[in-house]
Amino acid sequence: DLGLGRMQSRKKPHVGHALRDRDGLSDPDRPVLVGLKPVDAKKRLRAGAHLVAEGAAATQEHDVGHVTSIAFSPSVGSYVALGFLSGGASRHGDRVDTVFPIKKERVTVEVCPPCFIDPKGERMRG
């Protein structure tokens, strides 16, 4: 779910080897870690908010994930968040809404990779 599957060996046994091929753990719609950036940079995101399709009602049947953590990023110039989204890896570039019912807040966000700064490593490699 965290995108660390490439670290697993396909050639030799390891911790979790027996679970790797179970249906529930290999389901493409399983929630996966994604990055979230607000479409309106002035909007604040909330940890624990639910993710629903853009414009969909904030009900349990429309729930497609949740926000796990947020922070303000001076480099990006807005709040950024990490969350788990169903089918997340294939949804980069899509928009979803974060819904925080306690404060009656709804913010549209763009789904992106969880690395917000230098995702290709160009700055690191100079």
Short mmCIF file of N, CA, C and O in Angstrom, two decimals:
data_model
loop_
_atom_site.label_atom_id
_atom_site.label_comp_id
_atom_site.label_asym_id
_atom_site.label_seq_id
_atom_site.Cartn_x
_atom_site.Cartn_y
_atom_site.Cartn_z
N ASP A 1 0.81 -1.21 0.00
CA ASP A 1 0.00 0.00 0.00
C ASP A 1 0.85 1.27 0.00
O ASP A 1 0.39 2.32 -0.40
N LEU A 2 2.07 1.16 0.50
CA LEU A 2 2.96 2.32 0.58
C LEU A 2 3.85 2.47 -0.65
O LEU A 2 4.66 3.36 -0.71
N GLY A 3 3.71 1.56 -1.62
CA GLY A 3 4.53 1.65 -2.82
C GLY A 3 5.90 1.04 -2.66
O GLY A 3 6.81 1.36 -3.41
N LEU A 4 6.07 0.17 -1.67
CA LEU A 4 7.38 -0.43 -1.43
C LEU A 4 7.49 -1.84 -2.02
O LEU A 4 8.44 -2.55 -1.74
N GLY A 5 6.55 -2.24 -2.84
CA GLY A 5 6.54 -3.58 -3.42
C GLY A 5 7.76 -3.89 -4.26
O GLY A 5 8.18 -5.05 -4.35
N ARG A 6 8.36 -2.88 -4.84
CA ARG A 6 9.54 -3.12 -5.67
C ARG A 6 10.74 -3.58 -4.85
O ARG A 6 11.73 -4.06 -5.38
N MET A 7 10.66 -3.45 -3.53
CA MET A 7 11.75 -3.88 -2.67
C MET A 7 11.66 -5.38 -2.35
O MET A 7 12.59 -5.93 -1.78
N GLN A 8 10.55 -6.01 -2.69
CA GLN A 8 10.38 -7.43 -2.42
C GLN A 8 11.04 -8.26 -3.51
O GLN A 8 10.93 -7.97 -4.69
N SER A 9 11.69 -9.33 -3.09
CA SER A 9 12.31 -10.23 -4.04
C SER A 9 11.27 -11.20 -4.58
O SER A 9 10.45 -11.73 -3.83
N ARG A 10 11.27 -11.42 -5.86
CA ARG A 10 10.38 -12.42 -6.48
C ARG A 10 11.09 -13.78 -6.55
O ARG A 10 10.48 -14.77 -6.90
N LYS A 11 12.38 -13.82 -6.25
CA LYS A 11 13.17 -15.03 -6.42
C LYS A 11 13.40 -15.82 -5.13
O LYS A 11 13.71 -17.00 -5.19
N LYS A 12 13.28 -15.17 -3.98
CA LYS A 12 13.55 -15.89 -2.73
C LYS A 12 12.51 -15.50 -1.66
O LYS A 12 11.91 -14.43 -1.73
N PRO A 13 12.31 -16.39 -0.68
CA PRO A 13 11.32 -16.11 0.37
C PRO A 13 11.76 -14.96 1.29
O PRO A 13 12.94 -14.70 1.45
N HIS A 14 10.79 -14.29 1.87
CA HIS A 14 11.03 -13.20 2.80
C HIS A 14 9.81 -13.06 3.70
O HIS A 14 8.78 -13.70 3.48
N VAL A 15 9.90 -12.20 4.71
CA VAL A 15 8.76 -11.96 5.59
C VAL A 15 7.63 -11.37 4.74
O VAL A 15 7.83 -10.40 4.02
N GLY A 16 6.46 -11.97 4.78
CA GLY A 16 5.33 -11.51 3.99
C GLY A 16 5.21 -12.20 2.64
O GLY A 16 4.27 -11.93 1.89
N HIS A 17 6.13 -13.09 2.33
CA HIS A 17 6.14 -13.78 1.04
C HIS A 17 4.83 -14.53 0.79
O HIS A 17 4.27 -14.48 -0.31
N ALA A 18 4.32 -15.22 1.80
CA ALA A 18 3.09 -16.01 1.64
C ALA A 18 1.86 -15.13 1.42
O ALA A 18 0.92 -15.53 0.75
N LEU A 19 1.88 -13.93 1.95
CA LEU A 19 0.73 -13.03 1.83
C LEU A 19 0.72 -12.24 0.53
O LEU A 19 -0.32 -11.72 0.11
N ARG A 20 1.85 -12.14 -0.13
CA ARG A 20 2.02 -11.27 -1.29
C ARG A 20 0.98 -11.49 -2.38
O ARG A 20 0.52 -10.54 -3.00
N ASP A 21 0.61 -12.74 -2.63
CA ASP A 21 -0.28 -13.04 -3.75
C ASP A 21 -1.74 -13.25 -3.35
O ASP A 21 -2.54 -13.70 -4.18
N ARG A 22 -2.10 -12.93 -2.13
CA ARG A 22 -3.51 -13.07 -1.73
C ARG A 22 -4.37 -12.08 -2.48
O ARG A 22 -3.95 -10.96 -2.77
N ASP A 23 -5.60 -12.50 -2.79
CA ASP A 23 -6.50 -11.67 -3.59
C ASP A 23 -6.69 -10.27 -3.01
O ASP A 23 -6.62 -9.28 -3.72
N GLY A 24 -6.97 -10.19 -1.72
CA GLY A 24 -7.22 -8.89 -1.09
C GLY A 24 -6.02 -7.97 -1.12
O GLY A 24 -6.15 -6.76 -1.21
N LEU A 25 -4.82 -8.52 -1.05
CA LEU A 25 -3.61 -7.71 -1.03
C LEU A 25 -3.11 -7.34 -2.42
O LEU A 25 -2.27 -6.46 -2.57
N SER A 26 -3.60 -8.01 -3.44
CA SER A 26 -3.18 -7.68 -4.81
C SER A 26 -4.29 -7.02 -5.62
O SER A 26 -4.16 -6.84 -6.82
N ASP A 27 -5.39 -6.65 -4.96
CA ASP A 27 -6.52 -6.00 -5.61
C ASP A 27 -6.10 -4.61 -6.12
O ASP A 27 -5.59 -3.79 -5.36
N PRO A 28 -6.27 -4.31 -7.43
CA PRO A 28 -5.86 -3.01 -7.96
C PRO A 28 -6.66 -1.83 -7.37
O PRO A 28 -6.21 -0.69 -7.44
N ASP A 29 -7.85 -2.09 -6.81
CA ASP A 29 -8.64 -1.02 -6.21
C ASP A 29 -8.35 -0.84 -4.72
O ASP A 29 -8.99 -0.02 -4.06
N ARG A 30 -7.38 -1.57 -4.20
CA ARG A 30 -7.00 -1.44 -2.79
C ARG A 30 -6.46 -0.02 -2.56
O ARG A 30 -5.77 0.54 -3.42
N PRO A 31 -6.77 0.59 -1.42
CA PRO A 31 -6.25 1.94 -1.16
C PRO A 31 -4.72 1.97 -1.16
O PRO A 31 -4.08 1.12 -0.56
N VAL A 32 -4.17 2.96 -1.85
CA VAL A 32 -2.72 3.11 -2.02
C VAL A 32 -2.32 4.52 -1.59
O VAL A 32 -3.09 5.47 -1.76
N LEU A 33 -1.11 4.66 -1.07
CA LEU A 33 -0.61 5.96 -0.65
C LEU A 33 -0.47 6.91 -1.84
O LEU A 33 0.13 6.55 -2.85
N VAL A 34 -1.03 8.12 -1.72
CA VAL A 34 -0.94 9.15 -2.75
C VAL A 34 -0.67 10.49 -2.08
O VAL A 34 -0.88 10.66 -0.89
N GLY A 35 -0.22 11.44 -2.87
CA GLY A 35 -0.09 12.81 -2.43
C GLY A 35 -1.34 13.59 -2.84
O GLY A 35 -2.00 13.23 -3.82
N LEU A 36 -1.65 14.63 -2.11
CA LEU A 36 -2.84 15.45 -2.40
C LEU A 36 -2.46 16.92 -2.29
O LEU A 36 -1.87 17.34 -1.29
N LYS A 37 -2.77 17.70 -3.33
CA LYS A 37 -2.52 19.14 -3.32
C LYS A 37 -3.84 19.85 -3.56
O LYS A 37 -4.57 19.50 -4.49
N PRO A 38 -4.17 20.87 -2.77
CA PRO A 38 -5.42 21.60 -2.99
C PRO A 38 -5.39 22.35 -4.32
O PRO A 38 -4.36 22.91 -4.69
N VAL A 39 -6.51 22.34 -5.03
CA VAL A 39 -6.62 23.07 -6.29
C VAL A 39 -6.51 24.57 -6.00
O VAL A 39 -5.85 25.30 -6.73
N ASP A 40 -7.14 25.04 -4.93
CA ASP A 40 -7.03 26.42 -4.47
C ASP A 40 -5.96 26.45 -3.38
O ASP A 40 -6.17 25.95 -2.27
N ALA A 41 -4.80 27.03 -3.68
CA ALA A 41 -3.65 26.99 -2.76
C ALA A 41 -3.93 27.65 -1.41
O ALA A 41 -3.22 27.40 -0.45
N LYS A 42 -4.98 28.45 -1.31
CA LYS A 42 -5.31 29.12 -0.05
C LYS A 42 -6.08 28.22 0.92
O LYS A 42 -6.21 28.53 2.09
N LYS A 43 -6.60 27.10 0.43
CA LYS A 43 -7.41 26.22 1.26
C LYS A 43 -6.54 25.35 2.16
O LYS A 43 -5.47 24.91 1.78
N ARG A 44 -7.03 25.11 3.37
CA ARG A 44 -6.34 24.27 4.34
C ARG A 44 -6.91 22.86 4.27
O ARG A 44 -8.12 22.68 4.15
N LEU A 45 -6.05 21.88 4.37
CA LEU A 45 -6.48 20.49 4.41
C LEU A 45 -6.50 20.00 5.85
O LEU A 45 -5.86 20.58 6.71
N ARG A 46 -7.24 18.94 6.11
CA ARG A 46 -7.38 18.40 7.46
C ARG A 46 -7.03 16.91 7.49
O ARG A 46 -7.53 16.15 6.66
N ALA A 47 -6.19 16.51 8.43
CA ALA A 47 -5.90 15.10 8.62
C ALA A 47 -7.17 14.40 9.10
O ALA A 47 -7.92 14.95 9.90
N GLY A 48 -7.44 13.22 8.59
CA GLY A 48 -8.63 12.48 8.96
C GLY A 48 -9.82 12.74 8.06
O GLY A 48 -10.85 12.10 8.20
N ALA A 49 -9.68 13.66 7.11
CA ALA A 49 -10.77 13.95 6.19
C ALA A 49 -11.02 12.75 5.28
O ALA A 49 -10.11 11.99 4.97
N HIS A 50 -12.24 12.59 4.86
CA HIS A 50 -12.62 11.52 3.93
C HIS A 50 -12.40 11.99 2.50
O HIS A 50 -12.52 13.18 2.20
N LEU A 51 -12.10 11.06 1.61
CA LEU A 51 -11.96 11.36 0.19
C LEU A 51 -13.18 10.83 -0.54
O LEU A 51 -13.55 9.66 -0.37
N VAL A 52 -13.81 11.69 -1.32
CA VAL A 52 -14.97 11.30 -2.13
C VAL A 52 -14.76 11.84 -3.54
O VAL A 52 -13.96 12.75 -3.75
N ALA A 53 -15.48 11.29 -4.49
CA ALA A 53 -15.40 11.78 -5.87
C ALA A 53 -15.80 13.26 -5.89
O ALA A 53 -16.62 13.71 -5.10
N GLU A 54 -15.21 14.00 -6.81
CA GLU A 54 -15.48 15.44 -6.89
C GLU A 54 -16.96 15.70 -7.07
O GLU A 54 -17.59 15.18 -7.99
N GLY A 55 -17.54 16.46 -6.14
CA GLY A 55 -18.95 16.81 -6.20
C GLY A 55 -19.89 15.76 -5.64
O GLY A 55 -21.09 15.99 -5.54
N ALA A 56 -19.39 14.58 -5.25
CA ALA A 56 -20.25 13.51 -4.73
C ALA A 56 -20.67 13.81 -3.30
O ALA A 56 -20.00 14.55 -2.57
N ALA A 57 -21.78 13.22 -2.91
CA ALA A 57 -22.26 13.38 -1.54
C ALA A 57 -21.27 12.73 -0.57
O ALA A 57 -20.63 11.74 -0.89
N ALA A 58 -21.15 13.30 0.60
CA ALA A 58 -20.23 12.79 1.62
C ALA A 58 -20.90 11.67 2.41
O ALA A 58 -21.20 11.81 3.58
N THR A 59 -21.13 10.55 1.75
CA THR A 59 -21.75 9.40 2.40
C THR A 59 -20.79 8.22 2.34
O THR A 59 -19.84 8.21 1.55
N GLN A 60 -21.07 7.21 3.14
CA GLN A 60 -20.18 6.06 3.22
C GLN A 60 -20.02 5.34 1.88
O GLN A 60 -18.94 4.89 1.54
N GLU A 61 -21.07 5.27 1.09
CA GLU A 61 -20.96 4.57 -0.19
C GLU A 61 -20.11 5.33 -1.22
O GLU A 61 -19.63 4.76 -2.18
N HIS A 62 -19.91 6.63 -1.02
CA HIS A 62 -19.07 7.42 -1.93
C HIS A 62 -17.63 7.57 -1.42
O HIS A 62 -16.79 8.14 -2.10
N ASP A 63 -17.36 7.07 -0.22
CA ASP A 63 -16.04 7.19 0.40
C ASP A 63 -15.02 6.34 -0.36
O ASP A 63 -15.22 5.15 -0.55
N VAL A 64 -13.92 6.95 -0.85
CA VAL A 64 -12.90 6.22 -1.60
C VAL A 64 -11.53 6.28 -0.94
O VAL A 64 -10.55 5.82 -1.51
N GLY A 65 -11.45 6.85 0.27
CA GLY A 65 -10.18 6.89 0.97
C GLY A 65 -10.20 7.91 2.09
O GLY A 65 -11.25 8.42 2.47
N HIS A 66 -9.01 8.19 2.64
CA HIS A 66 -8.91 9.15 3.73
C HIS A 66 -7.54 9.81 3.74
O HIS A 66 -6.57 9.28 3.20
N VAL A 67 -7.48 10.99 4.34
CA VAL A 67 -6.24 11.76 4.48
C VAL A 67 -5.57 11.31 5.78
O VAL A 67 -6.20 11.26 6.82
N THR A 68 -4.27 10.99 5.70
CA THR A 68 -3.57 10.51 6.89
C THR A 68 -2.76 11.61 7.56
O THR A 68 -2.63 11.61 8.78
N SER A 69 -2.18 12.52 6.78
CA SER A 69 -1.38 13.59 7.39
C SER A 69 -1.34 14.80 6.47
O SER A 69 -1.50 14.69 5.26
N ILE A 70 -1.13 15.97 7.07
CA ILE A 70 -1.06 17.22 6.31
C ILE A 70 0.08 18.07 6.86
O ILE A 70 0.52 17.89 7.99
N ALA A 71 0.54 18.99 6.05
CA ALA A 71 1.55 19.96 6.47
C ALA A 71 1.53 21.11 5.48
O ALA A 71 1.17 20.94 4.32
N PHE A 72 1.94 22.28 5.95
CA PHE A 72 2.11 23.41 5.04
C PHE A 72 3.50 23.28 4.43
O PHE A 72 4.49 23.08 5.13
N SER A 73 3.60 23.41 3.12
CA SER A 73 4.88 23.32 2.42
C SER A 73 5.26 24.67 1.84
O SER A 73 4.64 25.12 0.87
N PRO A 74 6.26 25.33 2.41
CA PRO A 74 6.71 26.60 1.83
C PRO A 74 7.24 26.43 0.41
O PRO A 74 7.10 27.32 -0.41
N SER A 75 7.83 25.28 0.11
CA SER A 75 8.36 25.05 -1.24
C SER A 75 7.26 24.94 -2.28
O SER A 75 7.41 25.41 -3.40
N VAL A 76 6.14 24.31 -1.90
CA VAL A 76 5.01 24.15 -2.82
C VAL A 76 4.13 25.40 -2.77
O VAL A 76 3.49 25.76 -3.74
N GLY A 77 4.09 26.06 -1.61
CA GLY A 77 3.29 27.27 -1.46
C GLY A 77 1.86 27.02 -1.02
O GLY A 77 1.01 27.89 -1.15
N SER A 78 1.58 25.82 -0.53
CA SER A 78 0.25 25.49 -0.05
C SER A 78 0.35 24.31 0.90
O SER A 78 1.43 23.77 1.13
N TYR A 79 -0.80 23.93 1.44
CA TYR A 79 -0.83 22.70 2.23
C TYR A 79 -0.67 21.52 1.29
O TYR A 79 -1.09 21.58 0.13
N VAL A 80 -0.07 20.47 1.77
CA VAL A 80 0.03 19.20 1.04
C VAL A 80 -0.40 18.10 2.00
O VAL A 80 -0.36 18.29 3.22
N ALA A 81 -0.82 16.99 1.46
CA ALA A 81 -1.29 15.90 2.31
C ALA A 81 -0.90 14.56 1.72
O ALA A 81 -0.63 14.43 0.53
N LEU A 82 -0.88 13.57 2.58
CA LEU A 82 -0.75 12.18 2.19
C LEU A 82 -2.04 11.49 2.56
O LEU A 82 -2.68 11.85 3.56
N GLY A 83 -2.44 10.52 1.77
CA GLY A 83 -3.66 9.79 2.07
C GLY A 83 -3.70 8.47 1.35
O GLY A 83 -2.84 8.17 0.50
N PHE A 84 -4.66 7.66 1.70
CA PHE A 84 -4.89 6.39 1.03
C PHE A 84 -6.14 6.51 0.17
O PHE A 84 -7.19 6.89 0.67
N LEU A 85 -5.99 6.21 -1.13
CA LEU A 85 -7.07 6.37 -2.10
C LEU A 85 -7.22 5.07 -2.89
O LEU A 85 -6.23 4.52 -3.36
N SER A 86 -8.44 4.60 -3.04
CA SER A 86 -8.70 3.39 -3.82
C SER A 86 -8.20 3.57 -5.25
O SER A 86 -8.54 4.55 -5.91
N GLY A 87 -7.38 2.62 -5.71
CA GLY A 87 -6.82 2.71 -7.06
C GLY A 87 -5.91 3.90 -7.23
O GLY A 87 -5.74 4.40 -8.34
N GLY A 88 -5.31 4.36 -6.16
CA GLY A 88 -4.57 5.62 -6.15
C GLY A 88 -3.47 5.78 -7.17
O GLY A 88 -3.33 6.84 -7.76
N ALA A 89 -2.67 4.74 -7.41
CA ALA A 89 -1.53 4.87 -8.33
C ALA A 89 -1.98 5.20 -9.75
O ALA A 89 -1.29 5.88 -10.49
N SER A 90 -3.15 4.75 -10.13
CA SER A 90 -3.65 5.01 -11.49
C SER A 90 -4.46 6.30 -11.57
O SER A 90 -4.94 6.66 -12.64
N ARG A 91 -4.59 7.02 -10.47
CA ARG A 91 -5.43 8.22 -10.45
C ARG A 91 -4.65 9.52 -10.36
O ARG A 91 -5.24 10.57 -10.12
N HIS A 92 -3.33 9.49 -10.55
CA HIS A 92 -2.55 10.72 -10.51
C HIS A 92 -3.08 11.69 -11.57
O HIS A 92 -3.31 11.31 -12.71
N GLY A 93 -3.31 12.93 -11.16
CA GLY A 93 -3.88 13.95 -12.05
C GLY A 93 -5.37 14.11 -11.89
O GLY A 93 -5.93 15.11 -12.31
N ASP A 94 -6.05 13.14 -11.29
CA ASP A 94 -7.49 13.24 -11.04
C ASP A 94 -7.76 14.20 -9.90
O ASP A 94 -6.87 14.53 -9.11
N ARG A 95 -9.00 14.64 -9.80
CA ARG A 95 -9.43 15.48 -8.68
C ARG A 95 -10.44 14.73 -7.84
O ARG A 95 -11.31 14.04 -8.36
N VAL A 96 -10.31 14.88 -6.54
CA VAL A 96 -11.27 14.34 -5.58
C VAL A 96 -11.51 15.42 -4.54
O VAL A 96 -10.78 16.41 -4.48
N ASP A 97 -12.53 15.24 -3.73
CA ASP A 97 -12.82 16.19 -2.66
C ASP A 97 -12.43 15.59 -1.31
O ASP A 97 -12.66 14.40 -1.07
N THR A 98 -11.85 16.42 -0.45
CA THR A 98 -11.66 16.02 0.94
C THR A 98 -12.84 16.60 1.71
O THR A 98 -13.20 17.76 1.53
N VAL A 99 -13.44 15.77 2.53
CA VAL A 99 -14.61 16.20 3.30
C VAL A 99 -14.31 15.99 4.78
O VAL A 99 -13.97 14.88 5.20
N PHE A 100 -14.40 17.08 5.54
CA PHE A 100 -14.17 17.02 6.99
C PHE A 100 -15.47 17.44 7.67
O PHE A 100 -15.73 18.63 7.87
N PRO A 101 -16.34 16.46 7.99
CA PRO A 101 -17.69 16.78 8.47
C PRO A 101 -17.75 17.54 9.79
O PRO A 101 -18.68 18.29 10.02
N ILE A 102 -16.77 17.38 10.65
CA ILE A 102 -16.81 18.05 11.96
C ILE A 102 -16.85 19.56 11.79
O ILE A 102 -17.58 20.26 12.48
N LYS A 103 -16.07 20.09 10.85
CA LYS A 103 -16.04 21.53 10.60
C LYS A 103 -16.81 21.91 9.34
O LYS A 103 -16.75 23.06 8.90
N LYS A 104 -17.49 20.94 8.73
CA LYS A 104 -18.27 21.16 7.51
C LYS A 104 -17.41 21.78 6.40
O LYS A 104 -17.81 22.73 5.75
N GLU A 105 -16.23 21.22 6.22
CA GLU A 105 -15.30 21.71 5.20
C GLU A 105 -15.21 20.72 4.04
O GLU A 105 -15.20 19.52 4.24
N ARG A 106 -15.10 21.27 2.85
CA ARG A 106 -14.93 20.46 1.63
C ARG A 106 -13.90 21.18 0.76
O ARG A 106 -14.08 22.35 0.44
N VAL A 107 -12.83 20.48 0.39
CA VAL A 107 -11.75 21.06 -0.41
C VAL A 107 -11.46 20.12 -1.57
O VAL A 107 -11.27 18.92 -1.38
N THR A 108 -11.41 20.67 -2.78
CA THR A 108 -11.05 19.88 -3.95
C THR A 108 -9.53 19.80 -4.04
O THR A 108 -8.85 20.82 -3.92
N VAL A 109 -9.03 18.57 -4.22
CA VAL A 109 -7.58 18.35 -4.29
C VAL A 109 -7.23 17.59 -5.56
O VAL A 109 -8.06 16.90 -6.15
N GLU A 110 -5.97 17.73 -5.98
CA GLU A 110 -5.45 16.98 -7.11
C GLU A 110 -4.62 15.82 -6.56
O GLU A 110 -3.80 16.00 -5.66
N VAL A 111 -4.83 14.64 -7.11
CA VAL A 111 -4.08 13.45 -6.71
C VAL A 111 -2.74 13.48 -7.43
O VAL A 111 -2.67 13.72 -8.63
N CYS A 112 -1.66 13.26 -6.67
CA CYS A 112 -0.32 13.31 -7.25
C CYS A 112 0.56 12.27 -6.55
O CYS A 112 0.16 11.68 -5.57
N PRO A 113 1.79 12.06 -7.03
CA PRO A 113 2.70 11.16 -6.32
C PRO A 113 2.99 11.71 -4.92
O PRO A 113 2.94 12.93 -4.71
N PRO A 114 3.33 10.85 -3.96
CA PRO A 114 3.56 11.32 -2.59
C PRO A 114 4.85 12.10 -2.40
O PRO A 114 5.10 12.61 -1.32
N CYS A 115 5.66 12.23 -3.43
CA CYS A 115 6.88 13.05 -3.36
C CYS A 115 6.58 14.39 -4.03
O CYS A 115 6.38 14.45 -5.23
N PHE A 116 6.53 15.46 -3.25
CA PHE A 116 6.09 16.75 -3.77
C PHE A 116 7.22 17.59 -4.36
O PHE A 116 7.00 18.41 -5.22
N ILE A 117 8.43 17.40 -3.87
CA ILE A 117 9.56 18.21 -4.30
C ILE A 117 10.58 17.30 -4.97
O ILE A 117 11.01 16.30 -4.39
N ASP A 118 10.96 17.61 -6.19
CA ASP A 118 11.97 16.87 -6.94
C ASP A 118 11.63 15.39 -7.08
O ASP A 118 12.43 14.53 -6.71
N PRO A 119 10.45 15.06 -7.64
CA PRO A 119 10.07 13.65 -7.75
C PRO A 119 10.99 12.83 -8.65
O PRO A 119 11.12 11.62 -8.47
N LYS A 120 11.66 13.44 -9.60
CA LYS A 120 12.57 12.71 -10.50
C LYS A 120 14.00 12.67 -9.99
O LYS A 120 14.86 12.04 -10.59
N GLY A 121 14.29 13.38 -8.90
CA GLY A 121 15.63 13.39 -8.33
C GLY A 121 16.63 14.25 -9.07
O GLY A 121 17.82 14.09 -8.92
N GLU A 122 16.15 15.20 -9.87
CA GLU A 122 17.03 16.04 -10.67
C GLU A 122 17.87 16.98 -9.81
O GLU A 122 19.05 17.20 -10.07
N ARG A 123 17.28 17.55 -8.76
CA ARG A 123 18.03 18.45 -7.87
C ARG A 123 19.10 17.67 -7.11
O ARG A 123 20.19 18.15 -6.90
N MET A 124 18.74 16.45 -6.70
CA MET A 124 19.67 15.65 -5.91
C MET A 124 20.90 15.25 -6.74
O MET A 124 22.01 15.23 -6.25
N ARG A 125 20.68 14.95 -8.01
CA ARG A 125 21.77 14.49 -8.87
C ARG A 125 22.49 15.64 -9.59
O ARG A 125 23.41 15.40 -10.34
N GLY A 126 22.01 16.86 -9.37
CA GLY A 126 22.64 18.06 -9.90
C GLY A 126 22.69 18.11 -11.34
O GLY A 126 23.26 18.70 -12.11
#
